[in-house]
Amino acid sequence: MVAAFSFSKGLTTLSGLLLLSFGSLAASQIEVTVENFLRVLTGRIPPSTPRSKRLLSDDRSNILIYMTGHGGNGFLKFQDSEEITNIELADAFEQMWQKRRYNELLFIIDTCQGASMYERFYSPNIMALASSQVGEDSLSHQPDPAIGVHLMDRYTFYVLEFLEEINPASQTNMNDLFQVCPRSLCVSTPGHRTDLFQRDPKNVLITDFFGSVRKVEITTETISLQPDLEIMESRDKKDWMDEELMEPLQYAEQLPVAQIIHQKPKLKDWHPPGGFILGLWALIIMVFFKTYGIKHMKFIF
């Protein structure tokens, strides 16, 4: 699973959401590819892409990226068909920074040898957490007896349990999140990287990435919401001129499918079959041989 969230400072709104479920039979499964994920992060997507599939962030946005699944040293699998490497991820984050698509970025990954995925990061203002160190496996939590499979990894389970106790006014900081899943619970050694982050983790609240509060200003004054007539008239005039200049749309003639289906097949020119030609030649040779004998066969060829 990959989730990318963007919280914009000042506006404090959830400006973008990408939620992709790997290995499931969801309708969006065909869209869950490494290329599409990187395009969403870097903003390199077609103009026709709907807002629900865009990461609408800017240089004031705090980005949370959470990844979990099967992986190894320096890679994470996407649906067991392709992989994303730590180098590709690091370069994507650098593109985001150069294009001013984030202010601070929190990266969390729950996979085997998860710490290898943030080793290549080099962009500023990135804080990273992983469920296991290089050479360690990241184990699953208790299975569901009804279906006989594990539904969640250990690190994800304890992080979720920790976050469920957080409220919008919480003063819990990132150092508390680092201690969520010790080795005694995870059976692996969680890791984190803070050298690229400019702020001290103890001064970074959990709610900077996992929640936001909209600032509301209360006033007793009456505010007029009537539109400006001059602006409305200028917009209407511009729209009218655009309609005048715009050529009428013309649609191409549709393919006459009904006529094609019911039309009779075209008759082909008749040609004698190959066997008929051979049989005719055999008859000619037999008649010549019977009439003139074998000594005259050389005149045929």
GROMACS .gro file of N, CA, C and O in nm, residues 70-155:
model
  344
   70HIS      N    1   0.590  -0.617   0.019
   70HIS     CA    2   0.709  -0.703   0.011
   70HIS      C    3   0.824  -0.625  -0.050
   70HIS      O    4   0.807  -0.552  -0.148
   71GLY      N    5   0.940  -0.640   0.010
   71GLY     CA    6   1.057  -0.569  -0.041
   71GLY      C    7   1.185  -0.637   0.001
   71GLY      O    8   1.186  -0.746   0.060
   72GLY      N    9   1.295  -0.570  -0.028
   72GLY     CA   10   1.427  -0.623   0.005
   72GLY      C   11   1.527  -0.510   0.015
   72GLY      O   12   1.490  -0.395   0.039
   73ASN      N   13   1.652  -0.543  -0.006
   73ASN     CA   14   1.759  -0.444   0.007
   73ASN      C   15   1.754  -0.345  -0.109
   73ASN      O   16   1.800  -0.372  -0.219
   74GLY      N   17   1.695  -0.229  -0.085
   74GLY     CA   18   1.693  -0.123  -0.185
   74GLY      C   19   1.577  -0.126  -0.280
   74GLY      O   20   1.579  -0.054  -0.381
   75PHE      N   21   1.472  -0.204  -0.254
   75PHE     CA   22   1.357  -0.206  -0.344
   75PHE      C   23   1.230  -0.244  -0.270
   75PHE      O   24   1.234  -0.303  -0.162
   76LEU      N   25   1.117  -0.207  -0.330
   76LEU     CA   26   0.984  -0.244  -0.281
   76LEU      C   27   0.902  -0.293  -0.399
   76LEU      O   28   0.900  -0.229  -0.504
   77LYS      N   29   0.834  -0.405  -0.381
   77LYS     CA   30   0.757  -0.463  -0.491
   77LYS      C   31   0.624  -0.393  -0.511
   77LYS      O   32   0.561  -0.352  -0.414
   78PHE      N   33   0.584  -0.384  -0.637
   78PHE     CA   34   0.452  -0.334  -0.674
   78PHE      C   35   0.377  -0.449  -0.738
   78PHE      O   36   0.404  -0.487  -0.853
   79GLN      N   37   0.285  -0.510  -0.665
   79GLN     CA   38   0.197  -0.616  -0.717
   79GLN      C   39   0.274  -0.735  -0.772
   79GLN      O   40   0.229  -0.803  -0.865
   80ASP      N   41   0.395  -0.759  -0.720
   80ASP     CA   42   0.477  -0.874  -0.763
   80ASP      C   43   0.509  -0.872  -0.911
   80ASP      O   44   0.546  -0.976  -0.968
   81SER      N   45   0.495  -0.757  -0.977
   81SER     CA   46   0.524  -0.749  -1.121
   81SER      C   47   0.636  -0.651  -1.152
   81SER      O   48   0.702  -0.664  -1.254
   82GLU      N   49   0.659  -0.553  -1.065
   82GLU     CA   50   0.767  -0.457  -1.084
   82GLU      C   51   0.812  -0.405  -0.949
   82GLU      O   52   0.750  -0.432  -0.847
   83GLU      N   53   0.921  -0.329  -0.950
   83GLU     CA   54   0.979  -0.282  -0.825
   83GLU      C   55   1.014  -0.134  -0.838
   83GLU      O   56   1.044  -0.085  -0.947
   84ILE      N   57   1.011  -0.065  -0.725
   84ILE     CA   58   1.064   0.070  -0.715
   84ILE      C   59   1.189   0.065  -0.629
   84ILE      O   60   1.191  -0.001  -0.524
   85THR      N   61   1.296   0.130  -0.674
   85THR     CA   62   1.422   0.125  -0.603
   85THR      C   63   1.439   0.249  -0.518
   85THR      O   64   1.370   0.350  -0.535
   86ASN      N   65   1.534   0.241  -0.426
   86ASN     CA   66   1.561   0.356  -0.340
   86ASN      C   67   1.619   0.474  -0.419
   86ASN      O   68   1.600   0.590  -0.382
   87ILE      N   69   1.687   0.445  -0.529
   87ILE     CA   70   1.742   0.553  -0.613
   87ILE      C   71   1.630   0.627  -0.685
   87ILE      O   72   1.629   0.751  -0.692
   88GLU      N   73   1.533   0.552  -0.739
   88GLU     CA   74   1.419   0.616  -0.806
   88GLU      C   75   1.340   0.702  -0.708
   88GLU      O   76   1.296   0.813  -0.743
   89LEU      N   77   1.323   0.653  -0.587
   89LEU     CA   78   1.247   0.728  -0.487
   89LEU      C   79   1.323   0.855  -0.447
   89LEU      O   80   1.263   0.962  -0.434
   90ALA      N   81   1.454   0.843  -0.429
   90ALA     CA   82   1.534   0.959  -0.391
   90ALA      C   83   1.532   1.066  -0.500
   90ALA      O   84   1.520   1.186  -0.471
   91ASP      N   85   1.541   1.024  -0.626
   91ASP     CA   86   1.537   1.120  -0.736
   91ASP      C   87   1.400   1.187  -0.748
   91ASP      O   88   1.390   1.305  -0.784
   92ALA      N   89   1.295   1.112  -0.720
   92ALA     CA   90   1.160   1.170  -0.724
   92ALA      C   91   1.144   1.277  -0.617
   92ALA      O   92   1.086   1.384  -0.641
   93PHE      N   93   1.196   1.250  -0.498
   93PHE     CA   94   1.188   1.350  -0.390
   93PHE      C   95   1.269   1.474  -0.425
   93PHE      O   96   1.228   1.586  -0.392
   94GLU      N   97   1.381   1.457  -0.493
   94GLU     CA   98   1.460   1.572  -0.534
   94GLU      C   99   1.385   1.655  -0.638
   94GLU      O  100   1.389   1.780  -0.634
   95GLN      N  101   1.316   1.589  -0.730
   95GLN     CA  102   1.233   1.662  -0.826
   95GLN      C  103   1.123   1.740  -0.754
   95GLN      O  104   1.093   1.855  -0.790
   96MET      N  105   1.062   1.678  -0.653
   96MET     CA  106   0.958   1.747  -0.577
   96MET      C  107   1.015   1.872  -0.510
   96MET      O  108   0.951   1.978  -0.507
   97TRP      N  109   1.136   1.860  -0.455
   97TRP     CA  110   1.197   1.975  -0.388
   97TRP      C  111   1.230   2.085  -0.488
   97TRP      O  112   1.206   2.203  -0.463
   98GLN      N  113   1.286   2.047  -0.603
   98GLN     CA  114   1.322   2.146  -0.704
   98GLN      C  115   1.198   2.216  -0.760
   98GLN      O  116   1.203   2.334  -0.796
   99LYS      N  117   1.088   2.144  -0.768
   99LYS     CA  118   0.963   2.202  -0.821
   99LYS      C  119   0.877   2.264  -0.712
   99LYS      O  120   0.763   2.299  -0.738
  100ARG      N  121   0.932   2.272  -0.590
  100ARG     CA  122   0.863   2.336  -0.477
  100ARG      C  123   0.728   2.270  -0.450
  100ARG      O  124   0.626   2.336  -0.437
  101ARG      N  125   0.730   2.137  -0.441
  101ARG     CA  126   0.607   2.062  -0.419
  101ARG      C  127   0.591   2.018  -0.273
  101ARG      O  128   0.495   1.949  -0.241
  102TYR      N  129   0.686   2.053  -0.186
  102TYR     CA  130   0.668   2.023  -0.044
  102TYR      C  131   0.753   2.117   0.040
  102TYR      O  132   0.854   2.174  -0.006
  103ASN      N  133   0.709   2.132   0.164
  103ASN     CA  134   0.785   2.208   0.264
  103ASN      C  135   0.864   2.111   0.351
  103ASN      O  136   0.986   2.124   0.366
  104GLU      N  137   0.795   2.013   0.407
  104GLU     CA  138   0.858   1.905   0.483
  104GLU      C  139   0.794   1.773   0.441
  104GLU      O  140   0.676   1.770   0.407
  105LEU      N  141   0.873   1.666   0.446
  105LEU     CA  142   0.825   1.537   0.398
  105LEU      C  143   0.857   1.431   0.503
  105LEU      O  144   0.972   1.419   0.547
  106LEU      N  145   0.756   1.354   0.539
  106LEU     CA  146   0.771   1.242   0.631
  106LEU      C  147   0.750   1.113   0.553
  106LEU      O  148   0.644   1.090   0.495
  107PHE      N  149   0.854   1.028   0.551
  107PHE     CA  150   0.850   0.902   0.476
  107PHE      C  151   0.853   0.786   0.575
  107PHE      O  152   0.943   0.776   0.659
  108ILE      N  153   0.753   0.698   0.566
  108ILE     CA  154   0.743   0.580   0.653
  108ILE      C  155   0.729   0.457   0.565
  108ILE      O  156   0.646   0.456   0.473
  109ILE      N  157   0.808   0.355   0.592
  109ILE     CA  158   0.801   0.233   0.512
  109ILE      C  159   0.804   0.112   0.604
  109ILE      O  160   0.880   0.106   0.701
  110ASP      N  161   0.716   0.016   0.575
  110ASP     CA  162   0.706  -0.108   0.652
  110ASP      C  163   0.729  -0.223   0.556
  110ASP      O  164   0.637  -0.267   0.485
  111THR      N  165   0.852  -0.271   0.551
  111THR     CA  166   0.889  -0.381   0.462
  111THR      C  167   1.018  -0.443   0.512
  111THR      O  168   1.086  -0.387   0.599
  112CYS      N  169   1.055  -0.556   0.459
  112CYS     CA  170   1.182  -0.618   0.496
  112CYS      C  171   1.298  -0.529   0.452
  112CYS      O  172   1.296  -0.474   0.340
  113GLN      N  173   1.396  -0.513   0.538
  113GLN     CA  174   1.513  -0.429   0.512
  113GLN      C  175   1.471  -0.286   0.473
  113GLN      O  176   1.526  -0.225   0.383
  114GLY      N  177   1.371  -0.236   0.546
  114GLY     CA  178   1.312  -0.106   0.511
  114GLY      C  179   1.409   0.009   0.518
  114GLY      O  180   1.396   0.107   0.442
  115ALA      N  181   1.508   0.004   0.607
  115ALA     CA  182   1.603   0.115   0.621
  115ALA      C  183   1.682   0.139   0.493
  115ALA      O  184   1.732   0.249   0.471
  116SER      N  185   1.693   0.037   0.409
  116SER     CA  186   1.768   0.054   0.283
  116SER      C  187   1.697   0.148   0.187
  116SER      O  188   1.760   0.201   0.094
  117MET      N  189   1.567   0.171   0.206
  117MET     CA  190   1.493   0.255   0.113
  117MET      C  191   1.519   0.404   0.135
  117MET      O  192   1.493   0.485   0.045
  118TYR      N  193   1.568   0.443   0.254
  118TYR     CA  194   1.596   0.585   0.273
  118TYR      C  195   1.746   0.615   0.277
  118TYR      O  196   1.786   0.728   0.306
  119GLU      N  197   1.829   0.517   0.249
  119GLU     CA  198   1.973   0.541   0.252
  119GLU      C  199   2.019   0.638   0.144
  119GLU      O  200   2.117   0.710   0.162
  120ARG      N  201   1.949   0.640   0.029
  120ARG     CA  202   1.992   0.723  -0.084
  120ARG      C  203   1.927   0.861  -0.086
  120ARG      O  204   1.948   0.935  -0.182
  121PHE      N  205   1.847   0.896   0.011
  121PHE     CA  206   1.782   1.027   0.011
  121PHE      C  207   1.888   1.137   0.025
  121PHE      O  208   1.982   1.124   0.105
  122TYR      N  209   1.871   1.244  -0.048
  122TYR     CA  210   1.966   1.356  -0.040
  122TYR      C  211   1.898   1.492  -0.045
  122TYR      O  212   1.965   1.595  -0.046
  123SER      N  213   1.767   1.495  -0.050
  123SER     CA  214   1.693   1.622  -0.056
  123SER      C  215   1.668   1.674   0.085
  123SER      O  216   1.654   1.596   0.180
  124PRO      N  217   1.661   1.805   0.102
  124PRO     CA  218   1.640   1.861   0.237
  124PRO      C  219   1.498   1.843   0.288
  124PRO      O  220   1.405   1.814   0.212
  125ASN      N  221   1.485   1.857   0.419
  125ASN     CA  222   1.356   1.855   0.489
  125ASN      C  223   1.283   1.722   0.474
  125ASN      O  224   1.160   1.718   0.457
  126ILE      N  225   1.356   1.613   0.478
  126ILE     CA  226   1.296   1.479   0.474
  126ILE      C  227   1.329   1.405   0.603
  126ILE      O  228   1.445   1.396   0.643
  127MET      N  229   1.226   1.352   0.668
  127MET     CA  230   1.241   1.265   0.784
  127MET      C  231   1.188   1.128   0.746
  127MET      O  232   1.080   1.117   0.687
  128ALA      N  233   1.264   1.023   0.776
  128ALA     CA  234   1.228   0.889   0.730
  128ALA      C  235   1.226   0.791   0.847
  128ALA      O  236   1.310   0.798   0.937
  129LEU      N  237   1.129   0.698   0.842
  129LEU     CA  238   1.118   0.591   0.940
  129LEU      C  239   1.103   0.458   0.867
  129LEU      O  240   1.040   0.453   0.761
  130ALA      N  241   1.158   0.351   0.925
  130ALA     CA  242   1.148   0.219   0.866
  130ALA      C  243   1.122   0.116   0.975
  130ALA      O  244   1.159   0.134   1.091
  131SER      N  245   1.062   0.005   0.935
  131SER     CA  246   1.025  -0.099   1.031
  131SER      C  247   1.139  -0.194   1.062
  131SER      O  248   1.131  -0.271   1.158
  132SER      N  249   1.245  -0.194   0.980
  132SER     CA  250   1.354  -0.290   1.000
  132SER      C  251   1.483  -0.235   0.940
  132SER      O  252   1.481  -0.150   0.851
  133GLN      N  253   1.595  -0.286   0.991
  133GLN     CA  254   1.726  -0.247   0.940
  133GLN      C  255   1.765  -0.337   0.823
  133GLN      O  256   1.698  -0.437   0.793
  134VAL      N  257   1.872  -0.299   0.754
  134VAL     CA  258   1.922  -0.379   0.643
  134VAL      C  259   1.964  -0.517   0.695
  134VAL      O  260   2.036  -0.528   0.795
  135GLY      N  261   1.917  -0.622   0.629
  135GLY     CA  262   1.946  -0.758   0.672
  135GLY      C  263   1.841  -0.818   0.763
  135GLY      O  264   1.851  -0.936   0.800
  136GLU      N  265   1.739  -0.739   0.802
  136GLU     CA  266   1.634  -0.789   0.890
  136GLU      C  267   1.502  -0.801   0.815
  136GLU      O  268   1.476  -0.728   0.720
  137ASP      N  269   1.420  -0.897   0.859
  137ASP     CA  270   1.285  -0.913   0.804
  137ASP      C  271   1.186  -0.832   0.887
  137ASP      O  272   1.203  -0.813   1.007
  138SER      N  273   1.081  -0.787   0.821
  138SER     CA  274   0.971  -0.719   0.888
  138SER      C  275   0.854  -0.818   0.895
  138SER      O  276   0.801  -0.859   0.791
  139LEU      N  277   0.814  -0.854   1.016
  139LEU     CA  278   0.720  -0.965   1.034
  139LEU      C  279   0.575  -0.916   1.044
  139LEU      O  280   0.548  -0.800   1.073
  140SER      N  281   0.485  -1.011   1.020
  140SER     CA  282   0.342  -0.981   1.024
  140SER      C  283   0.288  -0.996   1.165
  140SER      O  284   0.351  -1.057   1.253
  141HIS      N  285   0.170  -0.940   1.186
  141HIS     CA  286   0.103  -0.950   1.315
  141HIS      C  287   0.018  -1.077   1.317
  141HIS      O  288   0.023  -1.158   1.224
  142GLN      N  289  -0.062  -1.094   1.421
  142GLN     CA  290  -0.141  -1.215   1.437
  142GLN      C  291  -0.235  -1.235   1.319
  142GLN      O  292  -0.289  -1.140   1.264
  143PRO      N  293  -0.257  -1.360   1.277
  143PRO     CA  294  -0.345  -1.387   1.162
  143PRO      C  295  -0.491  -1.381   1.200
  143PRO      O  296  -0.529  -1.388   1.317
  144ASP      N  297  -0.574  -1.372   1.098
  144ASP     CA  298  -0.719  -1.378   1.116
  144ASP      C  299  -0.760  -1.524   1.101
  144ASP      O  300  -0.746  -1.582   0.993
  145PRO      N  301  -0.813  -1.587   1.205
  145PRO     CA  302  -0.848  -1.730   1.196
  145PRO      C  303  -0.960  -1.757   1.096
  145PRO      O  304  -0.974  -1.870   1.048
  146ALA      N  305  -1.038  -1.657   1.064
  146ALA     CA  306  -1.150  -1.679   0.972
  146ALA      C  307  -1.101  -1.704   0.830
  146ALA      O  308  -1.158  -1.787   0.758
  147ILE      N  309  -0.998  -1.633   0.788
  147ILE     CA  310  -0.948  -1.650   0.650
  147ILE      C  311  -0.808  -1.710   0.646
  147ILE      O  312  -0.760  -1.746   0.539
  148GLY      N  313  -0.743  -1.720   0.762
  148GLY     CA  314  -0.615  -1.789   0.770
  148GLY      C  315  -0.496  -1.714   0.717
  148GLY      O  316  -0.395  -1.777   0.684
  149VAL      N  317  -0.502  -1.583   0.708
  149VAL     CA  318  -0.388  -1.504   0.661
  149VAL      C  319  -0.368  -1.386   0.755
  149VAL      O  320  -0.459  -1.346   0.829
  150HIS      N  321  -0.248  -1.326   0.747
  150HIS     CA  322  -0.219  -1.208   0.826
  150HIS      C  323  -0.276  -1.085   0.755
  150HIS      O  324  -0.263  -1.069   0.634
  151LEU      N  325  -0.338  -0.998   0.834
  151LEU     CA  326  -0.402  -0.880   0.778
  151LEU      C  327  -0.318  -0.754   0.792
  151LEU      O  328  -0.347  -0.654   0.726
  152MET      N  329  -0.216  -0.757   0.876
  152MET     CA  330  -0.138  -0.636   0.902
  152MET      C  331   0.001  -0.674   0.950
  152MET      O  332   0.020  -0.777   1.015
  153ASP      N  333   0.098  -0.588   0.917
  153ASP     CA  334   0.233  -0.608   0.968
  153ASP      C  335   0.245  -0.555   1.110
  153ASP      O  336   0.165  -0.470   1.155
  154ARG      N  337   0.345  -0.603   1.182
  154ARG     CA  338   0.361  -0.564   1.322
  154ARG      C  339   0.385  -0.414   1.338
  154ARG      O  340   0.322  -0.348   1.421
  155TYR      N  341   0.474  -0.359   1.257
  155TYR     CA  342   0.506  -0.217   1.271
  155TYR      C  343   0.383  -0.132   1.241
  155TYR      O  344   0.353  -0.037   1.315
   0.00000   0.00000   0.00000
